[in-house]
Coordinates of C-alpha atoms and ligand atoms in Angstrom, one line a residue:
X1 CA 2.1 44.8 -53.2
X2 CA -1.5 45.7 -54.1
X3 CA -0.5 49.3 -54.8
X4 CA 2.3 48.1 -57.1
X5 CA -0.1 45.9 -59.0
X6 CA -2.5 48.9 -59.4
X7 CA 0.2 51.2 -60.8
X8 CA 1.3 48.5 -63.3
X9 CA -2.3 48.1 -64.4
X10 CA -2.7 51.9 -64.8
X11 CA -0.3 51.6 -67.8
X12 CA -3.0 49.8 -69.7
X13 CA -5.5 51.8 -71.7
X14 CA -8.8 50.1 -72.3
X15 CA -11.7 49.6 -69.9
X16 CA -11.5 45.9 -70.6
X17 CA -8.0 45.9 -69.2
X18 CA -9.3 47.7 -66.1
X19 CA -12.0 45.1 -65.7
X20 CA -9.4 42.3 -65.9
X21 CA -7.2 44.0 -63.5
X22 CA -10.1 44.5 -61.0
X23 CA -11.0 40.9 -61.3
X24 CA -7.4 39.9 -60.7
X25 CA -7.2 42.0 -57.6
X26 CA -10.4 40.6 -56.2
X27 CA -9.1 37.1 -57.0
X28 CA -5.8 37.8 -55.2
X29 CA -7.5 39.1 -52.1
X30 CA -9.9 36.2 -52.1
X31 CA -6.9 33.8 -52.5
X32 CA -5.1 35.5 -49.6
X33 CA -8.2 35.3 -47.4
X34 CA -8.7 31.7 -48.5
X35 CA -5.1 30.8 -47.4
X36 CA -5.5 32.5 -44.1
X37 CA -8.8 30.7 -43.5
X38 CA -7.3 27.4 -44.5
X39 CA -4.4 27.8 -42.2
X40 CA -6.7 28.8 -39.3
X41 CA -9.0 25.9 -40.3
X42 CA -6.2 23.4 -40.1
X43 CA -5.3 24.7 -36.6
X44 CA -8.9 24.4 -35.6
X45 CA -9.3 20.9 -37.0
X46 CA -6.1 19.8 -35.4
X47 CA -7.3 20.8 -31.9
X48 CA -10.7 19.3 -32.7
X49 CA -9.1 16.0 -33.6
X50 CA -7.0 16.2 -30.4
X51 CA -10.1 16.9 -28.3
X52 CA -12.0 14.1 -30.1
X53 CA -9.1 11.7 -29.4
X54 CA -9.0 12.7 -25.8
X55 CA -12.8 12.2 -25.5
X56 CA -12.5 8.8 -27.3
X57 CA -9.8 7.7 -24.9
X58 CA -12.0 8.9 -22.0
X59 CA -14.8 6.9 -23.4
X60 CA -12.8 3.8 -24.1
X61 CA -10.5 4.0 -21.0
X62 CA -11.2 4.3 -17.4
X63 CA -9.1 7.2 -16.2
X64 CA -8.3 5.7 -12.7
X65 CA -7.2 2.3 -13.8
X66 CA -6.4 2.6 -17.5
X67 CA -8.7 -0.5 -18.2
X68 CA -11.5 -0.3 -20.8
X69 CA -14.5 1.8 -19.8
X70 CA -18.0 0.3 -19.5
X71 CA -19.0 1.7 -23.0
X72 CA -15.9 0.1 -24.6
X73 CA -16.6 -3.2 -22.8
X74 CA -20.2 -3.1 -24.3
X75 CA -18.7 -2.6 -27.8
X76 CA -16.2 -5.4 -27.3
X77 CA -18.9 -7.7 -26.0
X78 CA -21.1 -6.9 -29.0
X79 CA -18.3 -7.7 -31.5
X80 CA -17.1 -10.8 -29.6
X81 CA -20.6 -12.3 -29.4
X82 CA -21.2 -11.6 -33.1
X83 CA -17.9 -13.5 -33.8
X84 CA -19.1 -16.3 -31.6
X85 CA -22.3 -16.6 -33.6
X86 CA -20.5 -16.7 -36.9
X87 CA -17.9 -19.3 -35.8
X88 CA -20.1 -21.2 -33.3
X89 CA -17.7 -20.4 -30.5
X90 CA -18.2 -19.5 -26.9
X91 CA -17.1 -16.8 -24.5
X92 CA -17.5 -15.9 -20.9
X93 CA -18.0 -12.7 -19.0
X94 CA -16.3 -12.8 -15.6
X95 CA -17.4 -10.1 -13.1
X96 CA -15.1 -9.3 -10.2
X97 CA -16.3 -7.2 -7.3
X98 CA -14.0 -6.2 -4.4
X99 CA -15.4 -7.3 -1.0
X100 CA -15.7 -4.5 1.5
X101 CA -14.5 -1.6 -0.7
X102 CA -16.6 0.6 1.6
X103 CA -14.6 -0.6 4.6
X104 CA -11.3 -0.1 2.8
X105 CA -12.3 3.5 2.0
X106 CA -13.4 4.0 5.6
X107 CA -10.1 2.7 6.9
X108 CA -7.6 4.1 4.4
X109 CA -9.5 7.1 2.9
X110 CA -10.3 7.6 -0.7
X111 CA -6.6 7.8 -1.7
X112 CA -6.1 4.3 -0.2
X113 CA -9.3 3.1 -1.9
X114 CA -8.0 4.4 -5.3
X115 CA -4.7 2.6 -4.7
X116 CA -6.6 -0.7 -4.2
X117 CA -8.6 -0.2 -7.4
X118 CA -5.5 0.5 -9.4
X119 CA -3.7 -2.6 -8.0
X120 CA -6.8 -4.8 -8.5
X121 CA -6.9 -3.6 -12.1
X122 CA -3.2 -4.4 -12.6
X123 CA -3.7 -7.9 -11.3
X124 CA -6.8 -8.6 -13.4
X125 CA -5.0 -7.4 -16.5
X126 CA -2.2 -9.8 -15.7
X127 CA -4.7 -12.6 -15.3
X128 CA -5.9 -12.1 -18.9
X129 CA -2.3 -12.6 -20.0
X130 CA -1.8 -13.7 -23.5
X131 CA -5.5 -14.4 -24.0
X132 CA -7.3 -12.3 -26.5
X133 CA -9.8 -11.0 -23.9
X134 CA -10.6 -7.6 -22.5
X135 CA -10.6 -6.2 -19.0
X136 CA -12.8 -3.3 -18.0
X137 CA -13.9 -1.3 -14.9
X138 CA -17.7 -1.4 -15.2
X139 CA -18.7 0.1 -11.8
X140 CA -17.2 1.8 -8.8
X141 CA -15.4 -1.3 -7.5
X142 CA -16.6 -3.8 -10.1
X143 CA -14.6 -5.1 -13.0
X144 CA -15.5 -7.3 -15.9
X145 CA -13.4 -9.6 -18.1
X146 CA -14.1 -11.0 -21.5
X147 CA -12.7 -14.5 -21.6
X148 CA -12.8 -16.5 -24.9
X149 CA -13.9 -20.1 -24.5
X150 CA -16.5 -22.2 -22.8
X151 CA -17.6 -22.5 -19.1
X152 CA -14.4 -24.3 -18.2
X153 CA -12.4 -21.4 -19.5
X154 CA -14.5 -19.1 -17.4
X155 CA -14.0 -21.2 -14.3
X156 CA -10.3 -21.4 -15.0
X157 CA -10.1 -17.6 -15.3
X158 CA -11.9 -17.3 -11.9
X159 CA -9.4 -19.7 -10.2
X160 CA -6.5 -17.7 -11.8
X161 CA -7.9 -14.5 -10.4
X162 CA -8.4 -16.0 -6.9
X163 CA -4.8 -17.2 -6.9
X164 CA -3.6 -13.8 -8.1
X165 CA -5.4 -12.2 -5.1
X166 CA -3.6 -14.4 -2.6
X167 CA -0.6 -12.1 -2.1
X168 CA -1.3 -9.3 0.3
X169 CA -1.5 -5.7 -0.9
X170 CA 0.4 -2.8 0.6
X171 CA -1.9 0.1 1.4
X172 CA -0.6 3.1 3.4
X173 CA 2.4 1.0 4.6
X174 CA 0.2 -1.9 5.8
X175 CA -0.3 -5.3 4.4
X176 CA -4.0 -6.0 3.6
X177 CA -5.6 -9.0 2.1
X178 CA -8.2 -8.2 -0.5
X179 CA -10.9 -10.6 -1.3
X180 CA -13.2 -10.6 -4.3
X181 CA -16.6 -12.0 -5.3
X182 CA -16.5 -13.5 -8.8
X183 CA -19.5 -14.3 -11.1
X184 CA -19.3 -16.0 -14.4
X185 CA -21.8 -16.2 -17.3
X186 CA -21.1 -18.1 -20.5
X187 CA -22.4 -17.1 -23.9
X188 CA -24.8 -18.3 -25.3
X189 CA -26.1 -20.9 -22.8
X190 CA -26.0 -18.6 -19.7
X191 CA -27.4 -15.5 -21.2
X192 CA -28.1 -13.6 -24.4
X193 CA -25.8 -10.8 -25.4
X194 CA -27.9 -8.1 -23.6
X195 CA -28.2 -10.3 -20.4
X196 CA -24.6 -11.7 -20.2
X197 CA -23.0 -9.0 -18.0
X198 CA -26.2 -8.7 -15.9
X199 CA -26.2 -12.5 -15.3
X200 CA -22.5 -12.6 -14.4
X201 CA -23.4 -9.8 -11.9
X202 CA -26.3 -11.9 -10.5
X203 CA -23.8 -14.8 -9.9
X204 CA -21.3 -12.4 -8.3
X205 CA -23.9 -11.0 -5.9
X206 CA -25.0 -14.5 -4.9
X207 CA -21.3 -15.1 -3.8
X208 CA -21.4 -11.8 -2.0
X209 CA -24.5 -12.8 -0.1
X210 CA -22.7 -15.8 1.2
X211 CA -19.9 -13.7 2.6
X212 CA -17.8 -13.1 -0.6
X213 CA -14.3 -14.4 -1.3
X214 CA -15.4 -17.1 -3.8
X215 CA -16.7 -17.6 -7.4
X216 CA -20.0 -18.9 -8.9
X217 CA -21.5 -19.6 -12.3
X218 CA -24.8 -18.0 -13.2
X219 CA -27.9 -20.1 -12.4
X220 CA -31.4 -18.8 -13.1
X221 CA -32.5 -19.6 -9.5
X222 CA -30.0 -17.0 -8.2
X223 CA -32.2 -14.2 -9.6
X224 CA -35.1 -15.4 -7.4
X225 CA -32.9 -15.5 -4.3
X226 CA -31.7 -12.0 -4.9
X227 CA -35.2 -10.7 -5.4
X228 CA -36.1 -12.2 -2.0
X229 CA -33.1 -10.5 -0.5
X230 CA -34.1 -7.1 -2.1
X231 CA -37.6 -7.6 -0.5
X232 CA -36.0 -8.3 2.8
X233 CA -33.9 -5.2 2.5
X234 CA -37.0 -3.2 1.7
X235 CA -38.7 -4.6 4.8
X236 CA -35.7 -3.9 6.9
X237 CA -35.8 -0.2 6.0
X238 CA -39.5 -0.2 7.1
X239 CA -38.5 -2.1 10.3
X240 CA -36.1 0.7 11.2
X241 CA -38.8 3.4 10.6
X242 CA -41.3 1.4 12.6
X243 CA -39.0 0.1 15.3
X244 CA -39.9 -3.6 14.8
X245 CA -36.9 -4.7 16.9
X246 CA -36.7 -6.3 20.3
X247 CA -33.8 -7.2 22.5
X248 CA -33.5 -10.7 23.9
X249 CA -31.1 -11.3 26.8
X250 CA -28.9 -14.3 27.5
X251 CA -27.2 -14.6 30.9
X252 CA -23.5 -15.1 31.5
X253 CA -23.0 -17.3 34.6
X254 CA -20.1 -17.2 37.0
X255 CA -18.5 -20.6 36.6
X256 CA -18.0 -21.1 40.4
X257 CA -20.8 -19.2 42.2
X258 CA -23.3 -19.9 39.5
X259 CA -24.6 -16.3 39.9
X260 CA -25.6 -14.3 36.9
X261 CA -22.8 -11.7 36.3
X262 CA -24.2 -10.2 33.1
X263 CA -26.8 -10.5 30.3
X264 CA -25.9 -10.2 26.7
X265 CA -28.5 -8.3 24.6
X266 CA -29.2 -10.0 21.3
X267 CA -31.4 -8.2 18.8
X268 CA -34.5 -9.8 17.2
X269 CA -36.6 -8.5 14.3
X270 CA -40.3 -9.1 14.9
X271 CA -41.4 -9.1 11.2
X272 CA -45.2 -8.6 10.9
X273 CA -45.5 -11.6 8.4
X274 CA -42.3 -13.6 8.7
X275 CA -42.3 -13.7 12.5
X276 CA -39.0 -13.5 14.4
X277 CA -36.0 -13.0 12.0
X278 CA -32.6 -14.0 13.3
X279 CA -29.8 -11.4 13.5
X280 CA -27.6 -13.8 11.6
X281 CA -29.9 -13.0 8.6
X282 CA -30.4 -9.3 9.0
X283 CA -27.3 -7.9 10.7
X284 CA -25.0 -8.7 7.8
X285 CA -27.6 -7.2 5.4
X286 CA -27.8 -4.1 7.5
X287 CA -24.0 -3.9 7.6
X288 CA -23.8 -4.2 3.8
X289 CA -26.4 -1.5 3.1
X290 CA -25.3 1.1 5.7
X291 CA -28.3 0.4 8.0
X292 CA -26.3 -0.9 11.0
X293 CA -25.9 2.6 12.4
X294 CA -29.6 3.1 12.9
X295 CA -30.2 -0.5 14.3
X296 CA -27.0 -0.2 16.5
X297 CA -28.2 3.1 18.0
X298 CA -31.5 1.6 18.8
X299 CA -29.8 -1.4 20.5
X300 CA -27.6 0.9 22.6
X301 CA -30.5 3.1 23.8
X302 CA -32.8 0.2 24.5
X303 CA -30.2 -1.8 26.4
X304 CA -29.5 1.2 28.6
X305 CA -33.2 1.8 29.2
X306 CA -33.7 -1.8 30.2
X307 CA -30.6 -1.9 32.4
X308 CA -32.0 1.1 34.3
X309 CA -35.4 -0.7 34.7
X310 CA -33.6 -3.7 36.1
X311 CA -31.4 -1.6 38.4
X312 CA -34.5 0.1 39.8
X313 CA -36.0 -3.3 40.6
X314 CA -32.7 -4.5 42.3
X315 CA -31.2 -6.5 39.4
X316 CA -27.8 -5.0 39.0
X317 CA -26.1 -7.3 36.6
X318 CA -23.9 -5.9 33.8
X319 CA -25.6 -5.6 30.4
X320 CA -23.6 -6.4 27.2
X321 CA -24.2 -5.2 23.7
X322 CA -22.7 -6.3 20.4
X323 CA -20.9 -3.7 18.2
X324 CA -20.3 -4.0 14.5
X325 CA -17.1 -2.8 12.8
X326 CA -19.0 0.0 11.0
X327 CA -20.3 1.3 14.4
X328 CA -16.8 1.3 15.8
X329 CA -15.6 3.4 12.9
X330 CA -18.1 6.1 13.7
X331 CA -16.6 9.2 15.2
X332 CA -19.3 9.9 17.7
X333 CA -19.9 6.3 18.9
X334 CA -18.4 6.7 22.4
X335 CA -20.2 10.1 22.9
X336 CA -23.5 8.4 21.8
X337 CA -23.0 5.6 24.3
X338 CA -22.0 8.0 27.1
X339 CA -25.1 10.1 26.5
X340 CA -27.4 7.1 26.7
X341 CA -25.7 5.9 29.9
X342 CA -26.0 9.3 31.5
X343 CA -29.6 9.6 30.5
X344 CA -30.4 6.4 32.4
X345 CA -27.9 7.0 35.2
X346 CA -26.0 3.8 34.4
X347 CA -22.3 3.7 35.5
X348 CA -20.2 3.1 32.4
X349 CA -18.5 0.1 34.0
X350 CA -21.9 -1.7 34.0
X351 CA -22.0 -1.8 30.2
X352 CA -20.0 -4.3 28.2
X353 CA -19.3 -3.8 24.5
X354 CA -18.7 -7.1 22.7
X355 CA -16.5 -6.6 19.6
X356 CA -15.5 -9.6 17.5
X357 CA -11.8 -10.4 17.4
X358 CA -11.5 -9.8 13.7
X359 CA -12.9 -6.3 14.1
X360 CA -10.9 -5.6 17.3
X361 CA -7.6 -6.5 15.6
X362 CA -8.1 -4.2 12.6
X363 CA -5.0 -2.2 13.4
X364 CA -6.2 1.1 12.0
X365 CA -6.1 4.5 13.5
X366 CA -9.9 4.6 13.8
X367 CA -10.2 1.3 15.7
X368 CA -7.2 2.1 17.9
X369 CA -8.8 5.4 18.8
X370 CA -12.3 3.8 19.4
X371 CA -10.8 1.3 21.9
X372 CA -8.8 4.0 23.7
X373 CA -11.9 6.2 24.0
X374 CA -14.1 3.3 25.2
X375 CA -11.4 2.5 27.8
X376 CA -11.1 6.2 28.9
X377 CA -14.9 6.3 29.2
X378 CA -14.6 3.4 31.7
X379 CA -16.7 1.1 29.4
X380 CA -16.0 -2.7 29.7
X381 CA -14.8 -4.2 26.4
X382 CA -15.1 -7.9 25.6
X383 CA -13.4 -9.6 22.6
X384 CA -16.0 -11.8 21.0
X385 CA -15.6 -15.0 19.0
X386 CA -12.0 -15.2 20.3
X387 CA -9.9 -17.8 18.5
X388 CA -11.3 -17.1 15.0
X389 CA -9.1 -14.1 14.2
X390 CA -5.4 -13.4 14.5
X391 CA -4.4 -11.6 17.7
X392 CA -1.0 -11.0 19.0
X393 CA -0.4 -10.8 22.7
X394 CA 1.0 -7.3 22.3
X395 CA -2.2 -6.2 20.5
X396 CA -4.4 -7.7 23.1
X397 CA -2.6 -5.8 25.9
X398 CA -2.8 -2.6 24.0
X399 CA -6.6 -3.1 23.4
X400 CA -7.3 -2.7 27.1
X401 CA -10.1 -5.3 26.8
X402 CA -11.5 -6.7 30.1
X403 CA -12.8 -10.0 28.8
X404 CA -12.2 -12.7 26.1
X405 CA -15.1 -14.8 24.8
X406 CA -13.9 -18.1 23.5
X407 CA -15.7 -18.9 20.2
X408 CA -18.5 -21.4 20.3
X409 CA -16.7 -23.6 17.7
X410 CA -14.0 -24.6 20.3
X411 CA -16.5 -25.2 23.1
X412 CA -18.6 -27.3 20.8
X413 CA -15.6 -29.6 20.0
X414 CA -14.3 -29.8 23.6
X415 CA -15.5 -33.3 24.4
X416 CA -14.4 -34.9 21.2
X417 CA -11.2 -33.0 20.1
X418 CA -8.0 -32.9 22.0
X419 CA -6.9 -30.0 19.8
X420 CA -10.0 -27.9 20.9
X421 CA -9.1 -28.7 24.6
X422 CA -5.5 -27.6 24.0
X423 CA -6.6 -24.4 22.4
X424 CA -9.1 -23.5 25.1
X425 CA -6.6 -24.3 27.8
X426 CA -4.0 -22.1 26.1
X427 CA -6.5 -19.2 25.7
X428 CA -7.5 -19.4 29.4
X429 CA -3.9 -19.3 30.5
X430 CA -2.9 -16.5 28.2
X431 CA -6.0 -14.4 29.1
X432 CA -5.2 -14.9 32.8
X433 CA -1.6 -13.8 32.3
X434 CA -3.0 -10.6 30.7
X435 CA -5.5 -10.3 33.6
X436 CA -8.5 -10.8 31.3
X437 CA -11.6 -12.7 32.3
X438 CA -12.5 -15.6 30.1
X439 CA -16.1 -16.4 29.1
X440 CA -16.9 -19.6 27.2
X441 CA -20.0 -19.2 24.9
X442 CA -22.2 -21.9 23.5
X443 CA -22.0 -24.3 26.4
X444 CA -24.6 -26.9 25.7
X445 CA -23.7 -30.0 27.8
X446 CA -22.7 -30.8 31.3
X447 CA -19.5 -32.4 30.0
X448 CA -18.4 -29.1 28.3
X449 CA -19.3 -27.2 31.5
X450 CA -17.1 -29.5 33.7
X451 CA -14.1 -29.3 31.3
X452 CA -14.4 -25.5 31.2
X453 CA -14.6 -25.2 35.0
X454 CA -11.6 -27.5 35.3
X455 CA -9.6 -25.4 32.8
X456 CA -10.3 -22.2 34.9
X457 CA -12.9 -20.4 32.7
X458 CA -14.4 -17.6 34.7
X459 CA -17.9 -17.3 33.1
X460 CA -20.1 -19.6 31.1
X461 CA -22.9 -18.8 28.6
X462 CA -25.1 -21.2 26.6
X463 CA -28.2 -23.2 26.2
X464 CA -27.3 -25.4 29.1
X465 CA -28.1 -22.5 31.4
X466 CA -30.5 -20.4 29.4
X467 CA -31.5 -19.5 25.9
X468 CA -31.8 -15.8 25.0
X469 CA -35.2 -14.6 26.4
X470 CA -37.3 -11.4 26.4
X471 CA -36.5 -8.8 29.1
X472 CA -39.9 -9.6 30.6
X473 CA -39.1 -13.3 30.8
X474 CA -35.9 -12.6 32.5
X475 CA -37.5 -10.2 35.0
X476 CA -40.3 -12.6 35.8
X477 CA -37.9 -15.4 36.5
X478 CA -35.7 -13.2 38.6
X479 CA -38.4 -11.6 40.7
X480 CA -40.1 -14.9 41.4
X481 CA -37.4 -16.5 43.4
X482 CA -34.9 -13.8 44.1
X483 CA -34.1 -13.4 47.9
X484 CA -35.2 -9.8 48.8
X485 CA -31.8 -8.7 50.0
X486 CA -29.8 -10.3 47.2
X487 CA -28.2 -7.7 44.9
X488 CA -26.9 -10.2 42.4
X489 CA -29.1 -12.7 40.8
X490 CA -28.5 -16.3 42.0
X491 CA -28.7 -18.8 39.1
X492 CA -30.7 -22.0 39.6
X493 CA -30.8 -24.2 36.5
X494 CA -34.0 -25.9 37.5
X495 CA -35.7 -22.6 37.7
X496 CA -34.8 -21.7 34.2
X497 CA -36.4 -24.9 33.0
X498 CA -39.7 -24.0 34.6
X499 CA -39.9 -20.4 33.5
X500 CA -39.0 -20.6 29.9
X501 CA -41.9 -18.8 28.2
X502 CA -43.5 -20.7 25.2
X503 CA -42.6 -17.9 22.8
X504 CA -38.9 -18.8 23.2
X505 CA -39.5 -22.0 21.3
X506 CA -39.9 -20.0 18.1
X507 CA -36.5 -18.3 18.5
X508 CA -34.0 -19.6 16.0
X509 CA -30.6 -19.7 17.6
X510 CA -27.5 -19.4 15.5
X511 CA -26.0 -22.7 14.5
Ligands
C2E601 P1 -22.8 -13.7 19.1 O1 -22.5 -12.3 19.7 O2 -21.6 -14.6 19.1 O3 -24.0 -14.2 20.0 C1 -24.1 -15.5 20.4 C2 -25.1 -16.3 19.5 O4 -25.0 -17.7 19.9 C3 -26.5 -15.9 19.7 O5 -27.2 -16.1 18.5 C4 -27.0 -16.9 20.7 O6 -28.4 -17.1 20.7 C5 -26.3 -18.1 20.3 N1 -26.1 -19.1 21.4 C6 -26.0 -18.8 22.7 N2 -25.8 -19.9 23.4 C7 -25.8 -20.9 22.5 C8 -25.6 -22.4 22.6 O7 -25.4 -22.9 23.6 N3 -25.6 -23.1 21.4 C9 -25.8 -22.5 20.2 N4 -25.8 -23.3 19.1 N5 -26.0 -21.1 20.1 C10 -25.9 -20.4 21.2 P2 -28.1 -14.9 17.9 O8 -28.9 -14.3 19.0 O9 -28.8 -15.5 16.8 O10 -27.0 -13.9 17.4 C11 -26.2 -14.2 16.4 C12 -25.2 -13.1 16.1 O11 -25.8 -11.9 15.7 C13 -24.4 -12.7 17.4 O12 -23.4 -13.6 17.6 C14 -23.9 -11.3 17.0 O13 -22.8 -11.4 16.2 C15 -25.0 -10.8 16.1 N6 -25.9 -9.9 16.9 C16 -26.9 -10.2 17.7 N7 -27.4 -9.0 18.2 C17 -26.6 -8.0 17.7 C18 -26.6 -6.6 17.8 O14 -27.4 -6.0 18.6 N8 -25.7 -5.9 17.1 C19 -24.8 -6.5 16.4 N9 -23.9 -5.7 15.7 N10 -24.8 -7.8 16.2 C20 -25.7 -8.6 16.8
CA602 CA1 -21.6 -11.5 21.4
CA603 CA1 -19.8 -14.8 20.1

């Protein structure tokens, strides 16, 4: 086409004509190039727009749950608070955090964990319903809702969420109940725009500290409590490094012969400034922050070491330790225990592992395997706090436990409640049918003791007989009056009264 144009122009005579023709040619080429460029440019700009849209949706949407992202939530909060200021309205931020997401991931794997997050997101979105609010995923297992209205609206939203979480959730073919901790902060009275989400999180964490599964409104005092908790956690990490722990031991008494059959190791934290800290305070903290493994390992090693010391001096009672769920989920737990037993030449049957009923009945592959491996290793297993969880007889048989410990709550009510008596009697009969020994813990009165003996309880434990005491106190007491040839330790209540060391008064028992 360019050649044709040139030959057409060649027919013209003057130089001017040639000049015009040249300009035309350049213009045509420039025009062609422009078109090509423009076409290319539009392709480029289309794909740029697509990429930008994708990026926008990534920034505005959480890819796992489809809820708003943290960045988009911040934008929505900014706009909503500005609207509130103009119209003198109120709004609430409701933060929802899944309790024990770490445990869920441990039990069901990351795939199961993601499934839970998606289902939680779906339920939260439903809770917003027709309200002009917004739901976002603002952390790994933390969600936030913008709820228009005053504090009452925030509380109503929390109640709606709690109701929506009542139905069980199916994960990996199993029904699981998911609980959440919910915190609420209302704008403007419970926080300025920049503080609102943080304050709702403070309220949520205060719920979590009390065990989760509830809701709370923000209160400035909560921040102080959490700073104290953070300090305690900091101190606990140091305590692990510096081994500030000690084991106290509380005897289990044979209900008929009154001999000591075992001692339960109960950990204490000797804090350099605070004094003795109860395990009720620091064990749940350690469990929440992944520190229970280190403390648990120390407890296992120390209990085995002490058991060997006692065995060498002729005290051959069984030693019991308490195991947390997180310890049970560790692959190498049984090997670790076996290694410590071997190191101190303790026969595995002389060690009891107390595992709470709720942990023992988690029917997951990991807990089933842990029980089977403890059983194969010949280690005695006791189901602690029995009566507080949900056990089926079949599951109890499969668990191969050797002992059930009736929870303190039933023992405490024995003298006053016929229901408690009926429950304890039923537990004793069932346990005996399954050939399990029954221990009653928290025995404080002679009346409780008599009832438990009448009902056929095998062993008793509680302040009536002895408080937890240091290994030294127990050894002292035993070696004072023990007949030289007696392999088992005979229990004499009067003796315990005389030999309680003064330091024991400062021990805070669990209530
Ligand atoms: P637990 O295993 O149910 O231990 C029994 C608790 O009841 C002990 O509290 C004991 O001192 C207390 N107690 C014993 N007899 C009586 C009584 O007659 N009346 C009353 N009111 N209380 C009595 P402690 O030592 O404060 O331990 C509390 C909990 O801390 C334990 O409950 C156990 O769940 C946990 N714990 C203690 N040591 C360890 C440990 O080494 N590892 C783990 N994972 N948990 C531990
Ligand atoms: Ca126990
Ligand atoms: Ca118990």
